[in-house]
Amino acid sequence: EAKFEPLFKKIDELKPRFIDRLAKAIEIPAVSSDESLRPAVVKKAHYIADELKKLGFTDIQMKELGTQPPPVNDPNLQLPPVILSRYGTDANKKTILIYGHYDVQPAALEDGWDTDPFKLVIDEQKQLMRGRGVTDDSGPLKGWLNVVEAHRELGFDLPVNLVTCFEGMEESGSVGLDTLIAEEADKYFKDVDTVCISDNYWLGTKKPVLTYGLRGCNYYQVTIEGPGADLHSGIFGGAIAEPMVDLVQVLSSLVDSKGKILIDGVMDMVAPVTEKEKELYEKIDFSLDEMNAASGSETCLYKNKSDILMHRWRFPSLSIHGVEGAFSAQGAKTVIPAKVTGKFSIRTVPDMNSDKLDKLVIEHCQKAFSALGSPNKCKAELIHNGDYWISDPFNASFTAAAQATKTVYGVEPDFTREGGSIPITLTFEKELKTNCMLLPMGRGDDGAHSINEKLDLSNYFGGMKTMAAYLHYYAAAEGK
Amino acid sequence: EAKFEPLFKKIDELKPRFIDRLAKAIEIPAVSSDESLRPAVVKKAHYIADELKKLGFTDIQMKELGTQPPPVNDPNLQLPPVILSRYGTDANKKTILIYGHYDVQPAALEDGWDTDPFKLVIDEQKQLMRGRGVTDDSGPLKGWLNVVEAHRELGFDLPVNLVTCFEGMEESGSVGLDTLIAEEADKYFKDVDTVCISDNYWLGTKKPVLTYGLRGCNYYQVTIEGPGADLHSGIFGGAIAEPMVDLVQVLSSLVDSKGKILIDGVMDMVAPVTEKEKELYEKIDFSLDEMNAASGSETCLYKNKSDILMHRWRFPSLSIHGVEGAFSAQGAKTVIPAKVTGKFSIRTVPDMNSDKLDKLVIEHCQKAFSALGSPNKCKAELIHNGDYWISDPFNASFTAAAQATKTVYGVEPDFTREGGSIPITLTFEKELKTNCMLLPMGRGDDGAHSINEKLDLSNYFGGMKTMAAYLHYYAAAEGK
Ligand SMILES: [Zn+2]
Ligand SMILES: [Zn+2]
Ligand SMILES: [Zn+2]
Ligand SMILES: [Zn+2]
């Protein structure tokens, strides 16, 4: 649309400054999982806070979350701060909470990076930026700052109020953030109308997407215990009931090789696929080849696009992760492990009830074990769970983002879900009693947690333009 | 018998000297698995060689076995020597090869020992000696030296010639010994009539035993491979064929929770139980309580003595040891392992054919995997094997040892087999074209590879008297 022309032009004009802002961020090795790098994480928080101040953000608060809970080497290790700030406080405008994280995954040249991971490098030929955090999540976070700067340079008012919630522990479980959100729900976050999270990716490399659903995850373990200590298979083999033999029987009763969950009642809880939903899947830009490229194999269980995506996003799955307590090294050890724990998890989707699922799973394991007639002891239990998230892809926020995408990229975005979980999404919705949208900036092949993490320049700038247009479309929508 | 009275009396008289000889050996931490302790292992070899020399052994040769093959930190690490020596070279006497090992298992006070493991401690109340190696295998090895010394003190001739083969790598796989035995079969070991191995234990704590059989062990692995790298279960779960899911299906097809091997054809190879054999088992001093005490649980698969023992000694068993490549730590990791390897082994017995067994096992795994219809790849293979050993418990050597046991302990020994394997037994029989006997000195509760390893004084002295009487009974038997 013509009205965005000056704004988009300004964003392009400020390219050197926007790249420099990201480069300075990338140079700080803010690895939240590395205790020794905690000072760098804090340094990056202050770098961002300084930028916010320069750009006119107000009420900047570095929220301390206390010491990091165990396991930790330094019992006094402080969690990095959450950066709260505001841009605009006009009661007549809508307020959007922008979530992002400034910490990054570990990275080292020795892992196989082509260049120093903590130095932003521009590949002019491929027109991309490389460095740890460019796409996850420093690029998107800086994107919001840049959008504000572009408005200021033009003397434009922002059409909405912004509230930032930038954390420094996302790559390490967002420790402490749930509590902060709950505490600030009626305070700092009081007037928030909607939440926008830019911390995921396009499904592929060409088509922009908006993400309206995430699966949950219930993680279980089943422990089978027999002898008082590990035994020698030469001495006891044949006369003792072996826990590992019982365990493989129980684990083999959970799911078949076609991915079908064999636990009674689980599939009954899954919401049926609607016709409207089917259409959404059919429109998505994706192929079996892309799936095979991503998995590095041709071991996909389905051949057509909709089946593959539905089984990744909207059907539950059961994965067996491993066994604790058994022999797990190279070579040959003739041990009868005394106590073994099988680990598996179920990805959950609407309308599965988490508590009911736990009951079905635990009863199933107990029943499968009982059927063995083993003298060993068996205990099945939930280790942790996180609920699924699903939003209405046709609400005001998604509609605004879809319009923005169309304006910038010239295509309707694909409406996607994801198979993994981003627990903070649920926390925002629950505590702020509002809705969330996932607005990705990068592409599916950015290598967020891998070597040579990159962000295409077209995604950085296209992403910022989409963010900018989103603010305007959302401001113009019904309500307030 | 009266003729042994002076000899037995002398053995008792020399108690302080015999304990001191063992104490000096225990003080040398000859842990063969610890590269940094290799000098101690060599030092202990020289200590023994010096003792042999003082006692009149001749032709003492410290046989070097070259460098230790990988995996090893120091590529120039020398293997400890095998000590060959002779006592007597009378062509009119029979020649007994005595096997023993001077290396020991690792031990540290921190593991939970009541006293320094490398200091021999006498518990006067319990009338036992404690220290690493007292029962495995320094006590029995020194026992033979003591028997010679008792004869010398009395001015008695030994009724047989002795040849020693004392190695220093038994606890680390007897590396290099097979080759040495093959090389010396027609040289140093040329005139050997029989082999006596004192490196095992009574079944229980009260009844002396002679051991005439050992199970073999064929160790297998089955590897299932899918994706190009480990995947995230949130992103791929439900759409990808998971190797771990296939693996638990294959492993669950091998054996049931009652210990029944489910691989077609395996049990058909097992020699039927004879009436004579049944009687041997019924006479053995053993109980379910002892089995439970040994396993630290009440998870035995059988209730009566003969069933328990037969399933430990004369029936095959299949144990599942663990999985390599899957998640094996504490906690919860949402990984889909790309490549997993299940490890299992089968204890073999007469008349199982090792090659045929491999074929049955590998075909079974392939068939079980094929039935899954999985797009993953599966490979089943043998990692290593060692044959079973069975001897005639009524031959001249066993008969002499039974007579000796009766003379010393006043009871007929139990004729036992063992579930584990001592591969060197087979090597001696094959290369020297003779037979072997296992003549244990210690008790079943000595804790050979555990903390607080002990040897009861009554076993040390009873064992030496049995060894001494055995030499005389064997000398007096038919032949030569
Ligand atoms: Zn992220
Ligand atoms: Zn991340
Ligand atoms: Zn031993
Ligand atoms: Zn041993």
mmCIF file of N, CA, C and O in Angstrom, chain A residues 215 219 228 233-235 237 239 241-242 246 249 252 255 257-258 295-296 299-301 311-312 317 319 321-324 327-331 333 335 343 347 373 376 419-420, chain B residues 215 219 228 233-235 237 239 241-242 246 249 252 255 257-258 295-296 299-301 311-312 317 319-324 327-331 333 335 343 347 373 419-420:
data_model
loop_
_atom_site.group_PDB
_atom_site.id
_atom_site.type_symbol
_atom_site.label_atom_id
_atom_site.label_comp_id
_atom_site.label_asym_id
_atom_site.label_seq_id
_atom_site.Cartn_x
_atom_site.Cartn_y
_atom_site.Cartn_z
ATOM 1 N N ARG A 215 2.168 -27.781 19.818
ATOM 2 C CA ARG A 215 1.780 -28.965 20.595
ATOM 3 C C ARG A 215 2.308 -28.840 22.021
ATOM 4 O O ARG A 215 3.273 -28.128 22.293
ATOM 5 N N TYR A 219 5.922 -35.623 29.494
ATOM 6 C CA TYR A 219 7.114 -36.484 29.494
ATOM 7 C C TYR A 219 6.993 -37.489 30.641
ATOM 8 O O TYR A 219 6.788 -37.117 31.791
ATOM 9 N N GLY A 228 19.146 -56.239 43.891
ATOM 10 C CA GLY A 228 19.637 -55.198 44.778
ATOM 11 C C GLY A 228 20.766 -54.394 44.179
ATOM 12 O O GLY A 228 21.036 -53.271 44.590
ATOM 13 N N SER A 233 25.725 -61.248 34.041
ATOM 14 C CA SER A 233 24.802 -62.099 33.291
ATOM 15 C C SER A 233 25.280 -63.548 33.222
ATOM 16 O O SER A 233 24.484 -64.451 33.019
ATOM 17 N N GLY A 234 26.585 -63.773 33.399
ATOM 18 C CA GLY A 234 27.070 -65.149 33.413
ATOM 19 C C GLY A 234 26.585 -65.879 34.644
ATOM 20 O O GLY A 234 26.150 -67.030 34.592
ATOM 21 N N ILE A 235 26.610 -65.190 35.755
ATOM 22 C CA ILE A 235 26.287 -65.833 37.033
ATOM 23 C C ILE A 235 24.782 -65.930 37.252
ATOM 24 O O ILE A 235 24.282 -66.924 37.766
ATOM 25 N N GLY A 237 22.233 -64.861 34.753
ATOM 26 C CA GLY A 237 21.383 -64.905 33.570
ATOM 27 C C GLY A 237 20.637 -66.227 33.449
ATOM 28 O O GLY A 237 21.237 -67.289 33.471
ATOM 29 N N ALA A 239 18.200 -67.191 35.568
ATOM 30 C CA ALA A 239 17.536 -67.520 36.829
ATOM 31 C C ALA A 239 16.880 -66.308 37.474
ATOM 32 O O ALA A 239 16.093 -66.447 38.399
ATOM 33 N N ALA A 241 14.733 -62.553 37.075
ATOM 34 C CA ALA A 241 13.875 -61.736 36.202
ATOM 35 C C ALA A 241 14.607 -60.436 35.914
ATOM 36 O O ALA A 241 14.935 -59.688 36.830
ATOM 37 N N GLU A 242 14.885 -60.186 34.637
ATOM 38 C CA GLU A 242 15.702 -59.030 34.281
ATOM 39 C C GLU A 242 14.847 -57.788 34.012
ATOM 40 O O GLU A 242 13.998 -57.797 33.119
ATOM 41 N N ASP A 246 11.824 -56.789 30.976
ATOM 42 C CA ASP A 246 10.466 -56.290 31.225
ATOM 43 C C ASP A 246 10.273 -54.922 30.578
ATOM 44 O O ASP A 246 9.221 -54.631 30.001
ATOM 45 N N GLN A 249 9.552 -54.847 26.930
ATOM 46 C CA GLN A 249 8.173 -55.295 26.695
ATOM 47 C C GLN A 249 7.199 -54.138 26.916
ATOM 48 O O GLN A 249 6.301 -53.903 26.108
ATOM 49 N N SER A 252 7.571 -51.492 24.236
ATOM 50 C CA SER A 252 7.097 -51.935 22.917
ATOM 51 C C SER A 252 5.575 -51.923 22.824
ATOM 52 O O SER A 252 5.015 -52.080 21.742
ATOM 53 N N VAL A 255 3.714 -47.743 21.297
ATOM 54 C CA VAL A 255 3.533 -47.151 19.969
ATOM 55 C C VAL A 255 4.063 -48.160 18.953
ATOM 56 O O VAL A 255 4.985 -48.917 19.259
ATOM 57 N N SER A 257 5.545 -49.123 14.926
ATOM 58 C CA SER A 257 6.538 -48.544 14.017
ATOM 59 C C SER A 257 5.933 -47.620 12.978
ATOM 60 O O SER A 257 6.653 -46.920 12.269
ATOM 61 N N LYS A 258 4.614 -47.617 12.883
ATOM 62 C CA LYS A 258 3.933 -46.680 11.970
ATOM 63 C C LYS A 258 3.577 -45.387 12.683
ATOM 64 O O LYS A 258 2.899 -44.524 12.119
ATOM 65 N N SER A 295 15.138 -33.972 7.768
ATOM 66 C CA SER A 295 15.465 -35.121 8.628
ATOM 67 C C SER A 295 16.741 -35.811 8.190
ATOM 68 O O SER A 295 17.279 -36.658 8.894
ATOM 69 N N GLY A 296 17.233 -35.451 7.009
ATOM 70 C CA GLY A 296 18.456 -36.099 6.514
ATOM 71 C C GLY A 296 18.255 -37.555 6.183
ATOM 72 O O GLY A 296 19.172 -38.371 6.289
ATOM 73 N N THR A 299 12.918 -41.419 5.744
ATOM 74 C CA THR A 299 12.206 -42.281 6.685
ATOM 75 C C THR A 299 10.933 -41.628 7.205
ATOM 76 O O THR A 299 10.493 -41.910 8.310
ATOM 77 N N CYS A 300 10.364 -40.755 6.379
ATOM 78 C CA CYS A 300 9.092 -40.123 6.746
ATOM 79 C C CYS A 300 7.988 -41.185 6.707
ATOM 80 O O CYS A 300 8.009 -42.089 5.874
ATOM 81 N N LEU A 301 7.039 -41.085 7.639
ATOM 82 C CA LEU A 301 5.963 -42.076 7.712
ATOM 83 C C LEU A 301 4.824 -41.789 6.733
ATOM 84 O O LEU A 301 3.957 -42.635 6.539
ATOM 85 N N HIS A 311 0.595 -34.616 11.118
ATOM 86 C CA HIS A 311 1.207 -35.485 12.126
ATOM 87 C C HIS A 311 2.328 -34.790 12.894
ATOM 88 O O HIS A 311 2.706 -35.226 13.967
ATOM 89 N N ARG A 312 2.813 -33.700 12.346
ATOM 90 C CA ARG A 312 3.808 -32.921 13.089
ATOM 91 C C ARG A 312 3.143 -31.894 14.001
ATOM 92 O O ARG A 312 3.731 -31.481 14.999
ATOM 93 N N SER A 317 1.906 -37.430 19.143
ATOM 94 C CA SER A 317 2.925 -38.417 18.786
ATOM 95 C C SER A 317 3.558 -38.933 20.067
ATOM 96 O O SER A 317 3.521 -38.261 21.094
ATOM 97 N N SER A 319 7.177 -40.486 21.391
ATOM 98 C CA SER A 319 8.585 -40.777 21.103
ATOM 99 C C SER A 319 9.221 -41.477 22.289
ATOM 100 O O SER A 319 8.960 -41.121 23.439
ATOM 101 N N HIS A 321 12.643 -41.929 24.078
ATOM 102 C CA HIS A 321 13.904 -41.179 24.049
ATOM 103 C C HIS A 321 15.112 -41.995 24.466
ATOM 104 O O HIS A 321 16.211 -41.777 23.979
ATOM 105 N N GLY A 322 14.924 -42.939 25.383
ATOM 106 C CA GLY A 322 16.082 -43.721 25.812
ATOM 107 C C GLY A 322 15.829 -44.425 27.123
ATOM 108 O O GLY A 322 14.695 -44.487 27.614
ATOM 109 N N VAL A 323 16.904 -44.959 27.680
ATOM 110 C CA VAL A 323 16.846 -45.757 28.900
ATOM 111 C C VAL A 323 17.966 -45.305 29.833
ATOM 112 O O VAL A 323 19.121 -45.219 29.417
ATOM 113 N N GLU A 324 17.599 -45.005 31.051
ATOM 114 C CA GLU A 324 18.586 -44.647 32.067
ATOM 115 C C GLU A 324 18.856 -45.874 32.940
ATOM 116 O O GLU A 324 17.928 -46.583 33.303
ATOM 117 N N PHE A 327 23.283 -50.420 30.311
ATOM 118 C CA PHE A 327 24.577 -50.208 29.667
ATOM 119 C C PHE A 327 24.354 -49.321 28.441
ATOM 120 O O PHE A 327 23.502 -49.616 27.614
ATOM 121 N N SER A 328 25.118 -48.230 28.318
ATOM 122 C CA SER A 328 24.860 -47.303 27.213
ATOM 123 C C SER A 328 26.129 -46.898 26.463
ATOM 124 O O SER A 328 26.071 -46.062 25.570
ATOM 125 N N ALA A 329 27.248 -47.492 26.832
ATOM 126 C CA ALA A 329 28.510 -47.114 26.192
ATOM 127 C C ALA A 329 28.788 -47.993 24.978
ATOM 128 O O ALA A 329 28.008 -48.867 24.633
ATOM 129 N N GLN A 330 29.914 -47.722 24.336
ATOM 130 C CA GLN A 330 30.374 -48.576 23.243
ATOM 131 C C GLN A 330 30.808 -49.917 23.813
ATOM 132 O O GLN A 330 31.078 -50.042 24.996
ATOM 133 N N GLY A 331 30.940 -50.906 22.939
ATOM 134 C CA GLY A 331 31.524 -52.173 23.357
ATOM 135 C C GLY A 331 30.520 -53.123 23.974
ATOM 136 O O GLY A 331 29.313 -52.993 23.763
ATOM 137 N N LYS A 333 29.346 -55.139 27.510
ATOM 138 C CA LYS A 333 29.418 -55.324 28.952
ATOM 139 C C LYS A 333 28.332 -56.317 29.338
ATOM 140 O O LYS A 333 27.171 -56.126 28.976
ATOM 141 N N VAL A 335 26.375 -57.046 31.724
ATOM 142 C CA VAL A 335 25.679 -56.660 32.942
ATOM 143 C C VAL A 335 24.182 -56.951 32.825
ATOM 144 O O VAL A 335 23.592 -56.859 31.747
ATOM 145 N N LYS A 343 12.383 -43.679 29.097
ATOM 146 C CA LYS A 343 11.864 -42.313 28.976
ATOM 147 C C LYS A 343 11.074 -42.172 27.680
ATOM 148 O O LYS A 343 11.587 -42.532 26.619
ATOM 149 N N ARG A 347 3.459 -35.809 22.592
ATOM 150 C CA ARG A 347 3.143 -34.441 22.170
ATOM 151 C C ARG A 347 1.632 -34.324 22.143
ATOM 152 O O ARG A 347 0.957 -35.167 21.532
ATOM 153 N N GLY A 373 3.722 -60.829 34.330
ATOM 154 C CA GLY A 373 3.858 -61.741 35.463
ATOM 155 C C GLY A 373 5.253 -61.721 36.051
ATOM 156 O O GLY A 373 5.760 -62.731 36.524
ATOM 157 N N ASN A 376 9.514 -58.399 39.338
ATOM 158 C CA ASN A 376 10.127 -57.083 39.529
ATOM 159 C C ASN A 376 9.077 -56.040 39.908
ATOM 160 O O ASN A 376 7.881 -56.319 39.894
ATOM 161 N N GLY A 419 5.255 -28.291 15.978
ATOM 162 C CA GLY A 419 5.182 -29.523 16.768
ATOM 163 C C GLY A 419 5.732 -29.372 18.165
ATOM 164 O O GLY A 419 5.338 -30.074 19.089
ATOM 165 N N GLY A 420 6.663 -28.432 18.326
ATOM 166 C CA GLY A 420 7.278 -28.226 19.635
ATOM 167 C C GLY A 420 6.461 -27.270 20.462
ATOM 168 O O GLY A 420 5.381 -26.825 20.050
ATOM 169 N N ARG B 215 29.501 -71.869 31.100
ATOM 170 C CA ARG B 215 28.747 -71.506 29.904
ATOM 171 C C ARG B 215 29.607 -70.622 28.992
ATOM 172 O O ARG B 215 30.542 -69.965 29.452
ATOM 173 N N TYR B 219 27.892 -62.505 22.226
ATOM 174 C CA TYR B 219 27.393 -61.148 22.489
ATOM 175 C C TYR B 219 27.024 -60.496 21.160
ATOM 176 O O TYR B 219 27.823 -60.452 20.243
ATOM 177 N N GLY B 228 19.324 -38.501 9.560
ATOM 178 C CA GLY B 228 20.735 -38.191 9.403
ATOM 179 C C GLY B 228 21.394 -37.706 10.677
ATOM 180 O O GLY B 228 22.613 -37.782 10.812
ATOM 181 N N SER B 233 11.902 -34.108 19.118
ATOM 182 C CA SER B 233 10.628 -34.830 19.043
ATOM 183 C C SER B 233 9.440 -33.889 18.847
ATOM 184 O O SER B 233 8.394 -34.309 18.365
ATOM 185 N N GLY B 234 9.593 -32.613 19.217
ATOM 186 C CA GLY B 234 8.505 -31.668 18.985
ATOM 187 C C GLY B 234 8.331 -31.410 17.499
ATOM 188 O O GLY B 234 7.216 -31.393 16.980
ATOM 189 N N ILE B 235 9.436 -31.271 16.813
ATOM 190 C CA ILE B 235 9.388 -30.897 15.396
ATOM 191 C C ILE B 235 9.086 -32.101 14.496
ATOM 192 O O ILE B 235 8.350 -31.982 13.529
ATOM 193 N N GLY B 237 8.369 -35.535 15.756
ATOM 194 C CA GLY B 237 7.611 -36.639 16.344
ATOM 195 C C GLY B 237 6.261 -36.835 15.689
ATOM 196 O O GLY B 237 5.480 -35.894 15.606
ATOM 197 N N ALA B 239 5.861 -37.875 12.513
ATOM 198 C CA ALA B 239 5.992 -37.911 11.055
ATOM 199 C C ALA B 239 7.198 -38.725 10.611
ATOM 200 O O ALA B 239 7.334 -39.047 9.431
ATOM 201 N N ALA B 241 9.841 -42.164 11.181
ATOM 202 C CA ALA B 241 9.974 -43.498 11.772
ATOM 203 C C ALA B 241 11.126 -43.445 12.771
ATOM 204 O O ALA B 241 12.261 -43.154 12.400
ATOM 205 N N GLU B 242 10.839 -43.718 14.027
ATOM 206 C CA GLU B 242 11.849 -43.557 15.071
ATOM 207 C C GLU B 242 12.620 -44.865 15.310
ATOM 208 O O GLU B 242 12.034 -45.878 15.670
ATOM 209 N N ASP B 246 11.458 -48.862 16.782
ATOM 210 C CA ASP B 246 11.720 -50.144 16.126
ATOM 211 C C ASP B 246 12.581 -51.046 17.020
ATOM 212 O O ASP B 246 12.348 -52.250 17.120
ATOM 213 N N GLN B 249 10.836 -52.893 19.745
ATOM 214 C CA GLN B 249 10.053 -53.992 19.169
ATOM 215 C C GLN B 249 10.951 -55.208 18.904
ATOM 216 O O GLN B 249 10.604 -56.330 19.252
ATOM 217 N N SER B 252 12.105 -56.764 22.186
ATOM 218 C CA SER B 252 11.020 -57.429 22.911
ATOM 219 C C SER B 252 10.673 -58.788 22.305
ATOM 220 O O SER B 252 9.924 -59.555 22.896
ATOM 221 N N VAL B 255 13.216 -62.501 24.079
ATOM 222 C CA VAL B 255 13.082 -63.311 25.298
ATOM 223 C C VAL B 255 11.865 -62.795 26.050
ATOM 224 O O VAL B 255 11.546 -61.608 25.968
ATOM 225 N N SER B 257 9.500 -62.443 29.759
ATOM 226 C CA SER B 257 9.809 -62.094 31.144
ATOM 227 C C SER B 257 10.008 -63.308 32.045
ATOM 228 O O SER B 257 10.441 -63.176 33.181
ATOM 229 N N LYS B 258 9.689 -64.485 31.509
ATOM 230 C CA LYS B 258 9.935 -65.717 32.271
ATOM 231 C C LYS B 258 11.313 -66.290 31.940
ATOM 232 O O LYS B 258 11.653 -67.386 32.366
ATOM 233 N N SER B 295 21.369 -62.153 44.966
ATOM 234 C CA SER B 295 20.832 -61.151 44.024
ATOM 235 C C SER B 295 20.302 -59.919 44.743
ATOM 236 O O SER B 295 20.005 -58.909 44.114
ATOM 237 N N GLY B 296 20.184 -60.015 46.063
ATOM 238 C CA GLY B 296 19.666 -58.880 46.821
ATOM 239 C C GLY B 296 18.201 -58.603 46.538
ATOM 240 O O GLY B 296 17.739 -57.460 46.611
ATOM 241 N N THR B 299 13.533 -61.918 43.216
ATOM 242 C CA THR B 299 13.071 -61.894 41.834
ATOM 243 C C THR B 299 13.604 -63.083 41.039
ATOM 244 O O THR B 299 13.773 -63.002 39.815
ATOM 245 N N CYS B 300 13.857 -64.187 41.743
ATOM 246 C CA CYS B 300 14.306 -65.395 41.066
ATOM 247 C C CYS B 300 13.137 -65.971 40.255
ATOM 248 O O CYS B 300 11.983 -65.886 40.666
ATOM 249 N N LEU B 301 13.466 -66.546 39.103
ATOM 250 C CA LEU B 301 12.413 -67.067 38.228
ATOM 251 C C LEU B 301 11.976 -68.478 38.612
ATOM 252 O O LEU B 301 10.977 -68.970 38.106
ATOM 253 N N HIS B 311 19.296 -73.466 35.401
ATOM 254 C CA HIS B 311 19.130 -72.272 34.557
ATOM 255 C C HIS B 311 20.311 -71.313 34.655
ATOM 256 O O HIS B 311 20.502 -70.468 33.797
ATOM 257 N N ARG B 312 21.108 -71.480 35.687
ATOM 258 C CA ARG B 312 22.329 -70.661 35.768
ATOM 259 C C ARG B 312 23.495 -71.327 35.044
ATOM 260 O O ARG B 312 24.422 -70.654 34.621
ATOM 261 N N SER B 317 20.786 -68.658 28.405
ATOM 262 C CA SER B 317 19.984 -67.516 28.842
ATOM 263 C C SER B 317 20.251 -66.356 27.896
ATOM 264 O O SER B 317 21.297 -66.306 27.256
ATOM 265 N N SER B 319 20.254 -62.196 27.923
ATOM 266 C CA SER B 319 20.170 -60.963 28.703
ATOM 267 C C SER B 319 20.238 -59.757 27.783
ATOM 268 O O SER B 319 21.015 -59.743 26.834
ATOM 269 N N ILE B 320 19.421 -58.750 28.089
ATOM 270 C CA ILE B 320 19.477 -57.483 27.346
ATOM 271 C C ILE B 320 20.238 -56.489 28.220
ATOM 272 O O ILE B 320 19.824 -56.186 29.331
ATOM 273 N N HIS B 321 21.374 -56.041 27.706
ATOM 274 C CA HIS B 321 22.281 -55.239 28.534
ATOM 275 C C HIS B 321 22.014 -53.747 28.477
ATOM 276 O O HIS B 321 22.226 -53.045 29.453
ATOM 277 N N GLY B 322 21.572 -53.262 27.321
ATOM 278 C CA GLY B 322 21.339 -51.828 27.234
ATOM 279 C C GLY B 322 21.263 -51.345 25.808
ATOM 280 O O GLY B 322 21.191 -52.147 24.868
ATOM 281 N N VAL B 323 21.281 -50.037 25.668
ATOM 282 C CA VAL B 323 21.133 -49.380 24.368
ATOM 283 C C VAL B 323 22.192 -48.279 24.248
ATOM 284 O O VAL B 323 22.320 -47.446 25.143
ATOM 285 N N GLU B 324 22.914 -48.306 23.164
ATOM 286 C CA GLU B 324 23.896 -47.250 22.881
ATOM 287 C C GLU B 324 23.276 -46.274 21.882
ATOM 288 O O GLU B 324 22.636 -46.684 20.924
ATOM 289 N N PHE B 327 19.076 -41.568 24.600
ATOM 290 C CA PHE B 327 19.244 -40.732 25.794
ATOM 291 C C PHE B 327 19.404 -41.646 27.002
ATOM 292 O O PHE B 327 18.606 -42.564 27.211
ATOM 293 N N SER B 328 20.456 -41.445 27.804
ATOM 294 C CA SER B 328 20.701 -42.380 28.903
ATOM 295 C C SER B 328 20.982 -41.673 30.223
ATOM 296 O O SER B 328 21.311 -42.323 31.212
ATOM 297 N N ALA B 329 20.866 -40.358 30.234
ATOM 298 C CA ALA B 329 21.167 -39.623 31.469
ATOM 299 C C ALA B 329 19.913 -39.435 32.319
ATOM 300 O O ALA B 329 18.834 -39.886 31.964
ATOM 301 N N GLN B 330 20.083 -38.781 33.450
ATOM 302 C CA GLN B 330 18.949 -38.409 34.277
ATOM 303 C C GLN B 330 18.143 -37.329 33.574
ATOM 304 O O GLN B 330 18.643 -36.667 32.672
ATOM 305 N N GLY B 331 16.925 -37.136 34.031
ATOM 306 C CA GLY B 331 16.140 -36.015 33.531
ATOM 307 C C GLY B 331 15.385 -36.332 32.264
ATOM 308 O O GLY B 331 15.150 -37.496 31.935
ATOM 309 N N LYS B 333 14.981 -35.432 28.150
ATOM 310 C CA LYS B 333 15.494 -34.823 26.925
ATOM 311 C C LYS B 333 14.585 -35.260 25.791
ATOM 312 O O LYS B 333 14.336 -36.452 25.610
ATOM 313 N N VAL B 335 14.616 -35.902 22.688
ATOM 314 C CA VAL B 335 15.361 -36.256 21.482
ATOM 315 C C VAL B 335 14.750 -37.482 20.801
ATOM 316 O O VAL B 335 14.216 -38.377 21.456
ATOM 317 N N LYS B 343 22.093 -53.981 22.866
ATOM 318 C CA LYS B 343 23.110 -54.985 23.162
ATOM 319 C C LYS B 343 22.479 -56.142 23.929
ATOM 320 O O LYS B 343 21.797 -55.910 24.927
ATOM 321 N N ARG B 347 24.077 -66.787 26.770
ATOM 322 C CA ARG B 347 25.001 -67.725 27.436
ATOM 323 C C ARG B 347 24.775 -69.091 26.810
ATOM 324 O O ARG B 347 23.631 -69.566 26.727
ATOM 325 N N GLY B 373 7.796 -53.282 9.013
ATOM 326 C CA GLY B 373 7.545 -52.455 7.837
ATOM 327 C C GLY B 373 8.113 -51.054 7.986
ATOM 328 O O GLY B 373 7.556 -50.080 7.506
ATOM 329 N N GLY B 419 27.916 -70.220 35.489
ATOM 330 C CA GLY B 419 27.197 -69.575 34.392
ATOM 331 C C GLY B 419 28.074 -68.701 33.537
ATOM 332 O O GLY B 419 27.808 -68.483 32.365
ATOM 333 N N GLY B 420 29.152 -68.176 34.146
ATOM 334 C CA GLY B 420 30.063 -67.302 33.415
ATOM 335 C C GLY B 420 31.091 -68.114 32.659
ATOM 336 O O GLY B 420 31.066 -69.341 32.660
#
